[in-house]
Coordinates of C-alpha atoms and ligand atoms in Angstrom, one line a residue:
X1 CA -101.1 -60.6 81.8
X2 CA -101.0 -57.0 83.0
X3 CA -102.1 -54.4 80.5
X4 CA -101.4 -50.5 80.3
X5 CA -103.4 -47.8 79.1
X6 CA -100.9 -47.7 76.7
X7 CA -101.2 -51.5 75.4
X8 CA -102.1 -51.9 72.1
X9 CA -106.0 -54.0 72.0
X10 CA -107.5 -55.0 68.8
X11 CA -111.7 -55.1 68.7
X12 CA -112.8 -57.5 65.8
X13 CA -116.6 -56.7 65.4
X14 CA -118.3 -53.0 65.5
X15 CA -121.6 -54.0 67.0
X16 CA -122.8 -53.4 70.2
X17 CA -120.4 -55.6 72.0
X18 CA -117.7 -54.2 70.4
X19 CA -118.6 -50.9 70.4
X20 CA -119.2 -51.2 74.5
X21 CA -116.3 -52.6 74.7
X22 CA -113.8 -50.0 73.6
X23 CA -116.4 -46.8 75.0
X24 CA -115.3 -48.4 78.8
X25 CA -112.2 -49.1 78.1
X26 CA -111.5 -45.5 77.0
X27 CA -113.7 -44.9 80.0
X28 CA -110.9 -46.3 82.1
X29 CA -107.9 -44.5 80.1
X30 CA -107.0 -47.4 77.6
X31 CA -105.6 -44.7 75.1
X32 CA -104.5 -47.4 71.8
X33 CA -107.8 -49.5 70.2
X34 CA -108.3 -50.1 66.6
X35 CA -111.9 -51.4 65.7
X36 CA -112.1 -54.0 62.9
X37 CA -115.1 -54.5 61.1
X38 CA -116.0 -56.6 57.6
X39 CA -118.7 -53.9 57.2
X40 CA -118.7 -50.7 56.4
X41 CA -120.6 -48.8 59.0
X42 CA -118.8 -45.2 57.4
X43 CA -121.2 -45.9 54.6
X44 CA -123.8 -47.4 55.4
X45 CA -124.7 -46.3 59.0
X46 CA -125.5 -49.4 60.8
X47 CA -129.1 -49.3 58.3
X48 CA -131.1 -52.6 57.8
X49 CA -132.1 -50.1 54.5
X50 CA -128.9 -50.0 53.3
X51 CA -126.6 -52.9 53.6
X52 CA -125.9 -53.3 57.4
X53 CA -126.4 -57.2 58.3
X54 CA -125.4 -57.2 61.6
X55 CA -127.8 -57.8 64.5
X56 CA -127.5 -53.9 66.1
X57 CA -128.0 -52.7 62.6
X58 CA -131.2 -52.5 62.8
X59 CA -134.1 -48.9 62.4
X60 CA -135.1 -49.9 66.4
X61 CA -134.7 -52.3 69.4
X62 CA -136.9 -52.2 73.0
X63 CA -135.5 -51.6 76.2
X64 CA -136.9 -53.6 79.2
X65 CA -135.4 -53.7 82.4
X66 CA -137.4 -57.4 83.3
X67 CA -135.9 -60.2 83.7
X68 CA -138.3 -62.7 85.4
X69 CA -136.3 -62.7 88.8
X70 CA -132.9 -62.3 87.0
X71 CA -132.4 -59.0 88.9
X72 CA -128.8 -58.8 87.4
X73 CA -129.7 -58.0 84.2
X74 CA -132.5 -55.5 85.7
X75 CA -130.0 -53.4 87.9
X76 CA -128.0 -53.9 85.0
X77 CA -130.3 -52.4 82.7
X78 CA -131.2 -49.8 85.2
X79 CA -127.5 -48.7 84.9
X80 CA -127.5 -48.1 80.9
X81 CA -130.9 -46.4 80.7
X82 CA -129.0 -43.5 82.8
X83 CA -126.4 -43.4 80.2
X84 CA -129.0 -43.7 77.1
X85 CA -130.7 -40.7 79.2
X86 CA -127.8 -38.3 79.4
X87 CA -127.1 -39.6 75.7
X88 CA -130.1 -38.7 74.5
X89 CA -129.6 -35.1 75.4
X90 CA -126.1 -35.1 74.5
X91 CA -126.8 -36.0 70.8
X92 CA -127.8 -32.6 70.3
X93 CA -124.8 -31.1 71.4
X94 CA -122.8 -32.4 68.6
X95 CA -121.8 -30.3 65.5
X96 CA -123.8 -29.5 62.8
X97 CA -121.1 -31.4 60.9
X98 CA -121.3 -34.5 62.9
X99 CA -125.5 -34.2 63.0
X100 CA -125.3 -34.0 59.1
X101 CA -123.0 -37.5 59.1
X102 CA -126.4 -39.3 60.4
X103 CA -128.7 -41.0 58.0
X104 CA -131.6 -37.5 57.7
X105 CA -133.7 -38.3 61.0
X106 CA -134.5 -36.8 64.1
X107 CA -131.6 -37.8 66.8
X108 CA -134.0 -39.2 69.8
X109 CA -132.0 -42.3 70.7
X110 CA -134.6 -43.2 73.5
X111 CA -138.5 -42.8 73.2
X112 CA -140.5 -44.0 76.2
X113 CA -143.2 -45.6 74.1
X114 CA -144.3 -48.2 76.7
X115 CA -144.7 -51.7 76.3
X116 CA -147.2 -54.5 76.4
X117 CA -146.9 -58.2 76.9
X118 CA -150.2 -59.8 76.4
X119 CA -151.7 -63.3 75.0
X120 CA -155.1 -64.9 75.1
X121 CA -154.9 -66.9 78.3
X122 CA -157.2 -66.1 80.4
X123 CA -155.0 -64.9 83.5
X124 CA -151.3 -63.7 83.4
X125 CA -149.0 -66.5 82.6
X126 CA -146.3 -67.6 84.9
X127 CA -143.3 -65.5 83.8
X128 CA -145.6 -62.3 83.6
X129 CA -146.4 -63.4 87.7
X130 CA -142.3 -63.8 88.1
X131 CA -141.9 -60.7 86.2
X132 CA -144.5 -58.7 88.6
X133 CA -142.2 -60.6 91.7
X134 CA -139.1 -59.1 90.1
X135 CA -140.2 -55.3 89.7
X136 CA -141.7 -56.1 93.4
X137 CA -137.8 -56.6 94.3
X138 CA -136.9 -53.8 92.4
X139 CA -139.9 -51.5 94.5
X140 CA -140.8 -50.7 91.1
X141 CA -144.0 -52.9 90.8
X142 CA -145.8 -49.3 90.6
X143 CA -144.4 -48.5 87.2
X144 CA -146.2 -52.2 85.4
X145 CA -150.2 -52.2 85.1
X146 CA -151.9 -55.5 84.9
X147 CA -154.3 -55.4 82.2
X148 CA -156.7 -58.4 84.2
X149 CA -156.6 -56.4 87.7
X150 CA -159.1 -53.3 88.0
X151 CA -156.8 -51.7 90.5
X152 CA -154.3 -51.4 87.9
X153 CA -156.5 -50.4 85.1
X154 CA -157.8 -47.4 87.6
X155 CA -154.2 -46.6 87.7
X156 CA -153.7 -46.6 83.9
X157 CA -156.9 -44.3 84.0
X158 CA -155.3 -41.9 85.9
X159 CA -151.9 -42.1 84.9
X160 CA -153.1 -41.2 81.3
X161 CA -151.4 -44.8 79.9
X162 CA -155.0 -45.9 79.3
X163 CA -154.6 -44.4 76.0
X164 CA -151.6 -47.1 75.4
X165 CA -154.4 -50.4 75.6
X166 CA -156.6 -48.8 73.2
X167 CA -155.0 -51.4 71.3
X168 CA -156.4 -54.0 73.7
X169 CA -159.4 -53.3 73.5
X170 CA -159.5 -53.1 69.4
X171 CA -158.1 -56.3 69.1
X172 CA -160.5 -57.8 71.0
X173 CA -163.6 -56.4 69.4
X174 CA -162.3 -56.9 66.1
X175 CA -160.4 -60.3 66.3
X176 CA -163.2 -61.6 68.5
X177 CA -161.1 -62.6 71.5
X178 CA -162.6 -63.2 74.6
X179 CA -159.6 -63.0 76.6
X180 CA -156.3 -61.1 77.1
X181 CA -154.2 -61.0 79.8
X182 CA -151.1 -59.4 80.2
X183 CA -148.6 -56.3 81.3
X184 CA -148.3 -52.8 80.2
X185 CA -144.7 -52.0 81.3
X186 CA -145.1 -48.3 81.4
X187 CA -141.1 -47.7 81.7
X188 CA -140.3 -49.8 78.2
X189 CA -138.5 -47.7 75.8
X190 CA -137.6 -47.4 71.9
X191 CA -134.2 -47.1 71.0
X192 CA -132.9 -46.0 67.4
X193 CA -130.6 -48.6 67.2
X194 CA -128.8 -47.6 64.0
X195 CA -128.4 -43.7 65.0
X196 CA -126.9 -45.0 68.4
X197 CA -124.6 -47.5 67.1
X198 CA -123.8 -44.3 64.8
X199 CA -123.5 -42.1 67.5
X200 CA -121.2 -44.4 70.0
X201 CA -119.0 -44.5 66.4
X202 CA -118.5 -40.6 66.5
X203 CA -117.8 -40.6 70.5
X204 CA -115.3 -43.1 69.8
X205 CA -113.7 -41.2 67.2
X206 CA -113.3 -38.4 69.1
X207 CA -111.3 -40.6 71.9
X208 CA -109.2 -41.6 69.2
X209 CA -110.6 -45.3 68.3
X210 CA -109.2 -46.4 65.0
X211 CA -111.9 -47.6 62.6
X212 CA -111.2 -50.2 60.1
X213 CA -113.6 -51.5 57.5
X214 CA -114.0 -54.0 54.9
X215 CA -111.4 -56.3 53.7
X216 CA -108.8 -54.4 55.5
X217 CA -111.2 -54.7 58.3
X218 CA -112.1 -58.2 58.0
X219 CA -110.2 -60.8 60.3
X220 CA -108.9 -64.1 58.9
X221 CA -107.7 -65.5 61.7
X222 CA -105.5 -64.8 64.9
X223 CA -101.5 -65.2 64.6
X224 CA -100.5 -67.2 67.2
X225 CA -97.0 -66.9 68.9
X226 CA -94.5 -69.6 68.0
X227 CA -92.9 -69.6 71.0
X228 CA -95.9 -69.7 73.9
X229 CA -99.3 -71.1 72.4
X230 CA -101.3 -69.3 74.9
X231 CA -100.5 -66.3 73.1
X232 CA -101.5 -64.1 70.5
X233 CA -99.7 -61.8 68.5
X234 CA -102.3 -60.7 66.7
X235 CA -104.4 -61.2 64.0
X236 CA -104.2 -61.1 60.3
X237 CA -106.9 -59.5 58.0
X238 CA -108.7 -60.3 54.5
X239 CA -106.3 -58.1 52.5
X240 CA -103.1 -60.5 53.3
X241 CA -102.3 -57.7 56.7
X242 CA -101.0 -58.8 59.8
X243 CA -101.9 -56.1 63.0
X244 CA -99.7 -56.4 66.3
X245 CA -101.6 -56.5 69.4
X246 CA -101.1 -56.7 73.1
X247 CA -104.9 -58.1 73.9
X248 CA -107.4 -59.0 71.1
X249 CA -111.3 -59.1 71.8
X250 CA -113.4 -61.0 69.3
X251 CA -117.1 -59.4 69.2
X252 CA -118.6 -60.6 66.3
X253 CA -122.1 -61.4 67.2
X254 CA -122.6 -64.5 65.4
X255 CA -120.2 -65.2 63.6
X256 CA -117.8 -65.7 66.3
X257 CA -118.4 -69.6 66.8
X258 CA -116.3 -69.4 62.9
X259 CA -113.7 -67.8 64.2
X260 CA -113.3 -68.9 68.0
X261 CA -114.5 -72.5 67.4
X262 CA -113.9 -73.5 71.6
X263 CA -117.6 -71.7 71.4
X264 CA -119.1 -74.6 70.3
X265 CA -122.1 -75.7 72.3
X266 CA -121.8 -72.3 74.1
X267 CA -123.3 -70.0 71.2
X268 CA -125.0 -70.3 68.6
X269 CA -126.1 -69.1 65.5
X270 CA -129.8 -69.0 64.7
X271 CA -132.1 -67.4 62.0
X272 CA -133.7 -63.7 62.7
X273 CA -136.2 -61.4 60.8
X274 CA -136.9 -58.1 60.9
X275 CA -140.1 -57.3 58.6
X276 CA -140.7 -53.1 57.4
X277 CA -143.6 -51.7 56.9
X278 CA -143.4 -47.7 55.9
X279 CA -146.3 -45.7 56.2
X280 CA -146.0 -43.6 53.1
X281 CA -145.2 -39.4 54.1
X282 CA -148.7 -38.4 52.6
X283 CA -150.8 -39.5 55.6
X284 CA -148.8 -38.0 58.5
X285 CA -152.5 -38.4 60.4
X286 CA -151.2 -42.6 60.3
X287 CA -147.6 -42.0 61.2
X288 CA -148.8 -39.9 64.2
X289 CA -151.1 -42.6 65.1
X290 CA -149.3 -45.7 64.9
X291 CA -146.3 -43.5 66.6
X292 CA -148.3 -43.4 69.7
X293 CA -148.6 -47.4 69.8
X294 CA -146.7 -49.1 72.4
X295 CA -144.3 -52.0 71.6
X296 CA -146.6 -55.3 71.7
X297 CA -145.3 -58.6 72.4
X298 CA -147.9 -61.4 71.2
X299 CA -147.2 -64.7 73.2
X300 CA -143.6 -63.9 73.6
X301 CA -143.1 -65.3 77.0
X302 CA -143.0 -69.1 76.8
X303 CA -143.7 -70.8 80.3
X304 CA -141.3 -73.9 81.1
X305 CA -144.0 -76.0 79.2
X306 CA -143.7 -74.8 76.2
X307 CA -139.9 -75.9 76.5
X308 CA -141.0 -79.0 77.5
X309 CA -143.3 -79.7 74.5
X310 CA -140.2 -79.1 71.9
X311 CA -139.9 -75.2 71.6
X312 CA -137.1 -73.1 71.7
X313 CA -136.9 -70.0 73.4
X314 CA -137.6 -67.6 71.1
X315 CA -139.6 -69.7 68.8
X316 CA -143.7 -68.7 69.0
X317 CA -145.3 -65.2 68.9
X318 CA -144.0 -62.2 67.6
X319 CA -143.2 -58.4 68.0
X320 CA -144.4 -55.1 67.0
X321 CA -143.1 -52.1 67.3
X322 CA -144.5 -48.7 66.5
X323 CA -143.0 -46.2 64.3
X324 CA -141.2 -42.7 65.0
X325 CA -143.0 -39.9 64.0
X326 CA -140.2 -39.0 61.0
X327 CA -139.1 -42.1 60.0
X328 CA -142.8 -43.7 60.0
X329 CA -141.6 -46.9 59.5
X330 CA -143.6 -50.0 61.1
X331 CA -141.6 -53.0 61.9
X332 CA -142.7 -56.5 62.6
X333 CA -140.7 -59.4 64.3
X334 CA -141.8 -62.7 64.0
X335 CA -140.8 -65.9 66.1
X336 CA -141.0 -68.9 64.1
X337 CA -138.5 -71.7 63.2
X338 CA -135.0 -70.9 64.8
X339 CA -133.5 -72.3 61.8
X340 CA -129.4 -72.7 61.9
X341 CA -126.8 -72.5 58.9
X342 CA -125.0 -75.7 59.6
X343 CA -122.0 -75.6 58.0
X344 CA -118.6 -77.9 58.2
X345 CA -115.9 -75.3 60.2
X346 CA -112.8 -78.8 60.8
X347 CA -114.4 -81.7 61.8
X348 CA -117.9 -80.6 63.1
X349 CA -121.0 -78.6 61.4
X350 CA -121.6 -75.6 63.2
X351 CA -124.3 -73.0 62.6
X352 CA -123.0 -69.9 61.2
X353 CA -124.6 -66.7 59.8
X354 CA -125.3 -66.6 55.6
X355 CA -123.0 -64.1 53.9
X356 CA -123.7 -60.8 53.3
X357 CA -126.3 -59.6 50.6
X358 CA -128.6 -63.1 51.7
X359 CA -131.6 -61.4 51.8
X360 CA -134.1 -64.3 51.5
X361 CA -136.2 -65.2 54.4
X362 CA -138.6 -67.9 54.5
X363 CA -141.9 -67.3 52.4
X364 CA -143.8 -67.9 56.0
X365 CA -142.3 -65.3 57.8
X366 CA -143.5 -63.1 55.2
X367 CA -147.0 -64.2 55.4
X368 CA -147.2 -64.0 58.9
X369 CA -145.7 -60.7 58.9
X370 CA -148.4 -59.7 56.8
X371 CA -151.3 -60.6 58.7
X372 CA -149.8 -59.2 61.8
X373 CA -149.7 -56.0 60.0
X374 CA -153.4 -56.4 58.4
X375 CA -154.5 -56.6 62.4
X376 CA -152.5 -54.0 63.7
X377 CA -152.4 -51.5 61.0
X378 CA -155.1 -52.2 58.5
X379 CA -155.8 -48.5 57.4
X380 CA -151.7 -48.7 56.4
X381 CA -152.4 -51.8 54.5
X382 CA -154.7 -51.2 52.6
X383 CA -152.9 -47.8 50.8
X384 CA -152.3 -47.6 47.7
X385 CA -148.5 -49.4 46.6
X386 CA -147.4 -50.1 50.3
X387 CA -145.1 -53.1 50.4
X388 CA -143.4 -54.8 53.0
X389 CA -139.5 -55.1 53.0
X390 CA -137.6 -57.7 55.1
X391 CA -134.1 -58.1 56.7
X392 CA -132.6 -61.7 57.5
X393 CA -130.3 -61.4 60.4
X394 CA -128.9 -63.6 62.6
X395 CA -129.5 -64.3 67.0
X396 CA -126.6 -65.5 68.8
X397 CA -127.7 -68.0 71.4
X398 CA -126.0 -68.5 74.2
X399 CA -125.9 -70.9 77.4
X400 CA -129.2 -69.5 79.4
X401 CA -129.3 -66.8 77.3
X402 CA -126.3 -65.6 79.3
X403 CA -123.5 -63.0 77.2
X404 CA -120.1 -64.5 77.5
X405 CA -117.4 -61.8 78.4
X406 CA -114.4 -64.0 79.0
X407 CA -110.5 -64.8 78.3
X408 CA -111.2 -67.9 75.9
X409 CA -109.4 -70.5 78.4
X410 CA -106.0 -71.2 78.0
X411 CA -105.4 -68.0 76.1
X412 CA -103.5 -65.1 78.3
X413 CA -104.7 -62.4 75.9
X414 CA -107.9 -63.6 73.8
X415 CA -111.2 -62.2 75.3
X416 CA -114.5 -63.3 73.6
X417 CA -117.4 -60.3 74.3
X418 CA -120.9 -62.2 72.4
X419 CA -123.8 -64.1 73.2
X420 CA -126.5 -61.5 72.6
X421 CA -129.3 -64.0 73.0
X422 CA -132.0 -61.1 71.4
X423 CA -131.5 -59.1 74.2
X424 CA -128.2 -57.6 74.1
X425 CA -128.5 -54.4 72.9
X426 CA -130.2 -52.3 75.9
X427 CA -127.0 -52.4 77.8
X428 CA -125.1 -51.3 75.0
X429 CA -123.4 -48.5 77.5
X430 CA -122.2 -50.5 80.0
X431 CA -121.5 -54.2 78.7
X432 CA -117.8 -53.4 78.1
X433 CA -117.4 -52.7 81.8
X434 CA -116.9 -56.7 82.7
X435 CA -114.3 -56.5 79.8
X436 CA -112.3 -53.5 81.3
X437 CA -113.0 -55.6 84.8
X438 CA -111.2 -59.1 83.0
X439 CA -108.3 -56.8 81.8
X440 CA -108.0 -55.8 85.7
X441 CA -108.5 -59.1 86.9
X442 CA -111.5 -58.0 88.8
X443 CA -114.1 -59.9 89.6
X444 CA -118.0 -59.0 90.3
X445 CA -121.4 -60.1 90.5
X446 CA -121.3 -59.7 86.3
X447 CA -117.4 -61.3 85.5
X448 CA -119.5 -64.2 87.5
X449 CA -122.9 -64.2 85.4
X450 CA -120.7 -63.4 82.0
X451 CA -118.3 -66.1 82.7
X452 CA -117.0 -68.5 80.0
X453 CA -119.6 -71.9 81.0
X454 CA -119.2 -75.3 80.6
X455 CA -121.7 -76.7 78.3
X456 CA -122.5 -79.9 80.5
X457 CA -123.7 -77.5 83.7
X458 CA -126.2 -76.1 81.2
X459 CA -129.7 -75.6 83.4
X460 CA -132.0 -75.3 80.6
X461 CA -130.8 -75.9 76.9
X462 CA -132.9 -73.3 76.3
X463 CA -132.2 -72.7 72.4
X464 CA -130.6 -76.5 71.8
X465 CA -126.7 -75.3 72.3
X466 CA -126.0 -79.1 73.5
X467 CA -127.5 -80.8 69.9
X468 CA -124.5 -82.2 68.2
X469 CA -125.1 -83.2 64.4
X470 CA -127.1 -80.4 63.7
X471 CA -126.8 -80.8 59.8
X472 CA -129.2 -83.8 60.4
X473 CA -131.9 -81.3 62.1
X474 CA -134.4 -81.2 59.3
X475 CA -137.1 -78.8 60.9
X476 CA -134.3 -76.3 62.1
X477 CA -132.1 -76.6 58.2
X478 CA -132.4 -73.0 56.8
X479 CA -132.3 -74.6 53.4
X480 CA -135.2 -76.8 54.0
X481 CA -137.2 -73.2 53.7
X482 CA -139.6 -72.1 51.0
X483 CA -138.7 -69.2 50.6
X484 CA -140.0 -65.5 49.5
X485 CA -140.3 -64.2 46.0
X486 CA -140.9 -60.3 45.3
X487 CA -144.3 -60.8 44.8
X488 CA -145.0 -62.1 48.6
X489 CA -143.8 -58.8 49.4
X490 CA -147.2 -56.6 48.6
X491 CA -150.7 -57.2 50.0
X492 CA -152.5 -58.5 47.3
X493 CA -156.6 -58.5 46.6
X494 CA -156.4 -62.3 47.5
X495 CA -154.5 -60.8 51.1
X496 CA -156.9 -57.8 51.7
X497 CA -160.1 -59.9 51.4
X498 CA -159.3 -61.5 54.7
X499 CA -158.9 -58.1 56.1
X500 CA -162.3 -58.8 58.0
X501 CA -161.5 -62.2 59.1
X502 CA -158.0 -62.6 60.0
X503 CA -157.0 -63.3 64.0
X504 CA -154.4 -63.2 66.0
X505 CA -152.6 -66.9 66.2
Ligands
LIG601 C1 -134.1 -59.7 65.3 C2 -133.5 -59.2 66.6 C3 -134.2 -58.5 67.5 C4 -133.6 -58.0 68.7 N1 -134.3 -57.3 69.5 C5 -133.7 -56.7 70.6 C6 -134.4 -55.8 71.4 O1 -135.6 -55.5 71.2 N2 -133.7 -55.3 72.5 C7 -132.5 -55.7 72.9 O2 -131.9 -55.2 73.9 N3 -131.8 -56.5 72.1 C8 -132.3 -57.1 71.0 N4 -131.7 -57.9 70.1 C9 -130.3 -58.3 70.5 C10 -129.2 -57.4 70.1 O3 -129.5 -56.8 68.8 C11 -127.9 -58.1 70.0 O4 -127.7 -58.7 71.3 C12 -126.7 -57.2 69.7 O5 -127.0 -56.3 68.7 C13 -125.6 -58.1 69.3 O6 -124.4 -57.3 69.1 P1 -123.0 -58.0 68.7 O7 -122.1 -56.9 68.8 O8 -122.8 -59.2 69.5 O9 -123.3 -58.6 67.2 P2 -123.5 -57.9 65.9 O10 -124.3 -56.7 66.0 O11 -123.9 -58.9 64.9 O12 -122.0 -57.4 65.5 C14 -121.0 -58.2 65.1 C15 -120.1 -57.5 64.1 O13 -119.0 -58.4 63.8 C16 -118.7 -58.2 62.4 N5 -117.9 -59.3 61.9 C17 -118.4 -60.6 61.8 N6 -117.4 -61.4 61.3 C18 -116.3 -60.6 61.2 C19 -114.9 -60.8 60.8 N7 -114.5 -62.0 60.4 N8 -114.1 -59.7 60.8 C20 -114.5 -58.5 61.2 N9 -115.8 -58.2 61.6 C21 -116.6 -59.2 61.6 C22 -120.1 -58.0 61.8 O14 -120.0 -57.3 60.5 C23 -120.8 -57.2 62.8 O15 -120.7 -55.8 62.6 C24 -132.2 -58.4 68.9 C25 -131.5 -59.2 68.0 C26 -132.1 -59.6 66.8 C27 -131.3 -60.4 65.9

């Protein structure tokens, strides 16, 4: 099907995928797009605080441009962090009537905060080696500092990232580890997710994107024409509507497998965290310290063994990321379980997201949160009332951890932009441009890697896409949690007397 700039194209789903879809396809003169969303990002500003559940609603996220030797998704990456740039100075051109529609923070989208990978192995683990070989490609191998090689650390000296393993070194002496090895990636960034969700919003506006929220925003399901069944008409929403539309493109993160159900097998829904720890406004001296902290990733990068032994990428380890200096909130991610939400969509259980306002996570995910933060942060833990809030969100988990940005086959005009895989949100600028290339009919290196795959060519089932019967999963059934109660949330006397004793997993 040919489009025009005039053809009408429905977006369902107002996260990042959705979001970068209709920024490049006003990019390219596409002048009619209405947004549909079941959320209200008007009110509630894409904040985890508020009552955002969507995976880019969320305080921060970290921008990498590694990718073991998938250089792709590096030059890819390398592409959006010269958008998020000029962004980031653009924010401040807006109105003062526009800045005052943000939630009350400072407007730095991007933060070069640095990042470190580390673990107690003894040398660098094989995907920090295929990393190294990757920035190598790139002739950016300059920019990463192995913490094991005294060349690198001579570097860091004079480089003034030293500064950034101070954290290193005080987990060693406190936790009593003889070994860490590991990468500081000295070009990893912060992003404020929420404010730049918020912000594409308002440049969208301005291009004359149609926002529609809530039940009016909320899509049922597509109509489909009577007359050719590879067509859709367009789609009809929770308040009874029906909308017209010339193309319609489903980006809704993880709960597209409901509504596209040919995803099967190809993504996935699995359970997320997000644990908050806010540093209360009286002791600026600790929000400018832990604002200086890099990101830390604690045994994130599983080698092929760890598959082998039964894990799922994405399962083991966790994340920390520092605080900005006004919002001073500390925020934890941990990597346990990947549990699903099986439930009966036809004649097959698939794993869906729980509804809006589920705000339980497992009672271990809270623990463990906690003791990351009693080893990171234990000055912050140990004040007076502090309490740790959570956020359950959801991962969609995808063939190789590949995004899908495809017609759905044997549908002229039904495009399916998803498959975050925890990673998605970096290239927030520029993953719409392989949708405005499938309304061309172009192809390129990315309609290739984004292409709708068949499940039986999978390489590595690396999150389980291929399990069928996935209600009979005990160890990955949500339900089969214990899970939190309000009083898991503080740091009790029982908590804080292992203060001295506590290590790293
Ligand atoms: C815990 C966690 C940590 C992550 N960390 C990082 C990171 O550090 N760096 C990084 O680059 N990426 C990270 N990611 C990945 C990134 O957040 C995702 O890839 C990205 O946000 C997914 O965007 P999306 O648009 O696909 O989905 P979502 O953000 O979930 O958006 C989907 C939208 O669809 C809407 N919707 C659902 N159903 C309907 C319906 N029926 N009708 C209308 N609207 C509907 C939802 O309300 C939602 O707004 C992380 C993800 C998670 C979960």
């Amino acid at each position: 099907m040919t489009y025009s700039i005039d053809s009408k194209i429905i977006i369902v789903g107002s996260g990042v995928f959705g979001l970068s879809s209709a920024l490049n396809l006003v990019k390219n003169g596409y002048k009619n797009i209405t947004i549909f969303d079941r959320t209200d990002y008007e009110t509630e500003k894409y904040s985890p605080l508020r009552s955002s559940d969507s995976a880019s609603g969320d305080i921060n996220k970290f921008f990498r441009i590694y990718y073991e030797n998938k250089t792709l998704y590096s030059k890819l990456a390398i592409d959006a962090l010269n958008i998020w740039e000029a962004w980031n100075k653009e924010i401040l051109d807006l109105s003062e009537e526009d800045k005052k529609r943000f939630i009350d923070d400072d407007l730095e989208l991007l933060r070069l905060s640095g990042g470190l990978r580390i673990n107690n192995e003894p040398n660098l683990v094989g995907v920090e080696l295929t990393n190294l070989e990757g920035f190598t490609e790139l002739g950016l191998r300059d920019t990463q500092y192995n913490i094991n090689s005294k060349r690198d650390l001579v570097r860091a000296k004079l480089t003034g990232l030293d500064r950034k393993l101070d954290v290193v070194r005080d987990l060693k002496k406190r936790n009593k580890i003889t070994s860490i090895s590991g990468t500081l990636d000295s070009i990893g960034r912060m992003i404020k997710a929420d404010k730049a969700c918020y912000y594409v919003k308002i440049l969208l506006e301005k291009e004359g994107v149609k926002f529609i929220y809530g039940e009016a925003g909320t899509l049922k399901n597509p109509i489909y024409s009577e007359n050719d069944k590879t067509e859709i008409k367009g789609i009809k929403t929770s308040d009874g509507l029906e909308h017209k539309a010339d193309l319609v493109i489903i980006s809704t993160g993880s709960w597209t497998t409901s509504l596209v159900p040919q995803l099967q097998h190809r993504i996935q829904a699995s359970l997320a965290n997000i644990v908050y720890l806010e540093i209360p406004k009286s002791r600026q001296d600790l929000i400018d310290k832990y604002s200086e902290y890099p990101h830390i990733q604690w045994k994130t990068t599983s080698s092929e063994n760890d598959r082998n032994e039964g894990f799922y990428d994405g399962e083991g380890g966790f994340a920390f990321f520092p605080n900005t200096k006004k919002e001073g909130i500390l925020k934890v991610n941990t990597r346990q379980v990947k549990y699903l939400n099986p439930t009966k969509v036809g004649n097959e259980y698939i794993s869906i997201p729980s509804t809006l306002g589920e705000e339980r996570l497992p009672k271990s995910v809270i623990q463990e949160a906690k003791e990351i933060f009693m080893i990171i942060a234990p000055d912050v833990v140990q004040l007076e009332g502090v309490k740790v809030r959570s956020k359950l969100l959801w991962y969609t988990d995808a063939i190789n951890s590949d995004f899908i940005i495809d017609f759905v086959p044997n549908y002229k005009n039904l495009i399916v932009a998803t498959g975050g895989s925890a990673h998605g949100f970096k290239f927030l600028p520029v993953l719409g441009k392989t949708v405005v290339s499938r309304v061309l009919g172009k192809s390129d290196d990315y309609t290739e890697l984004f292409r709708w795959k068949d499940p039986e060519n999978i390489f590595i089932d690396n999150y389980g896409l291929k399990a069928t019967n996935i209600e009979k999963d005990e160890r990955r059934n949500f339900f089969n949690a214990t899970f939190v109660e309000d009083s898991d949330l503080v740091f009790t006397k029982e908590d804080l007397a292992k203060l001295d004793t506590i290590a790293l997993k």
